[in-house]
Amino acid sequence: MVFDFIQINYKNREINVAFGEQKKPWYLKINPNGAIPAIKEVDGFTTNEGIAIARYAILSREIDTPLYPYKDNKKTALINQGLEVVIEEYRSKVISAATAIFFQPAFFGAPKPDANHEKFLLDRLEAGLEKLKAMIIRNKGDYLLGQELSLVDLYAMVFTIVVVELQILSLSSHKIIEK
């Protein structure tokens, strides 16, 4: 997604997690942890984790973009700070809920969480969404950090799409995030 925004040409390869493709020897050469996403550059350099990939792509190509304006240390620091909030306060909650409620039952035959555990997971997810709402309100803009789209918004969007697509939680009570 970031590569499209910053207009970097790339080849995308779908990895079928349901069949364990990320654990195949060819992929483990790219990312020994077997995690996705990961990239392999023409020169053989590899890295993984979405945010690390995005920052690397911008910095290595010296692309000055509002998504991550690396030439402006203060803006970049605020974006890094916002990313930390999204990682700690939102991503972790989305991953926990999606794994327990959807992925483990759908792909690994695990039972769905009982009602109390599911409520706990959804309450944590709601708290994460409230943190995002508070960022938007505090920064007085249409985006998490104000008036410009940044890596923070794209990163939060990826996890919000997971919530919506897997129907883990409705965003109807989170209109400011839904837009």
mmCIF file of C-alpha atoms in Angstrom, residues 8 21 25 29-30 54 58-59 61 66 70 77 83 88 99-100 110 113 116 126 129 131 133-135 154 156 177:
data_model
loop_
_atom_site.group_PDB
_atom_site.id
_atom_site.type_symbol
_atom_site.label_atom_id
_atom_site.label_comp_id
_atom_site.label_asym_id
_atom_site.label_seq_id
_atom_site.Cartn_x
_atom_site.Cartn_y
_atom_site.Cartn_z
ATOM 1 C CA ILE A 8 7.674 2.635 -6.110
ATOM 2 C CA GLU A 21 3.859 -20.972 2.404
ATOM 3 C CA PRO A 25 12.641 -22.747 2.541
ATOM 4 C CA LYS A 29 15.680 -17.156 3.040
ATOM 5 C CA ILE A 30 13.883 -13.793 2.793
ATOM 6 C CA ALA A 54 7.942 1.473 4.506
ATOM 7 C CA ILE A 58 11.351 5.977 1.752
ATOM 8 C CA LEU A 59 14.765 6.526 3.318
ATOM 9 C CA ARG A 61 15.246 6.135 -2.081
ATOM 10 C CA PRO A 66 4.200 13.800 3.771
ATOM 11 C CA TYR A 70 12.373 12.291 6.765
ATOM 12 C CA ALA A 77 9.483 12.190 15.315
ATOM 13 C CA LEU A 83 3.307 4.648 15.013
ATOM 14 C CA GLU A 88 1.001 -0.689 21.260
ATOM 15 C CA THR A 99 -6.347 -14.611 15.941
ATOM 16 C CA ALA A 100 -8.660 -15.932 18.655
ATOM 17 C CA ALA A 110 -9.360 -24.275 17.459
ATOM 18 C CA PRO A 113 -13.239 -18.199 22.550
ATOM 19 C CA ASN A 116 -16.191 -13.994 28.503
ATOM 20 C CA GLU A 126 -12.753 -0.977 21.590
ATOM 21 C CA LEU A 129 -10.223 2.322 18.755
ATOM 22 C CA LYS A 131 -7.125 5.713 21.479
ATOM 23 C CA LYS A 133 -10.345 8.514 18.099
ATOM 24 C CA ALA A 134 -8.583 10.506 20.818
ATOM 25 C CA MET A 135 -5.591 11.054 18.499
ATOM 26 C CA LEU A 154 -1.929 3.800 6.580
ATOM 27 C CA ALA A 156 -3.857 1.918 11.372
ATOM 28 C CA ILE A 177 -12.501 6.310 12.325
#
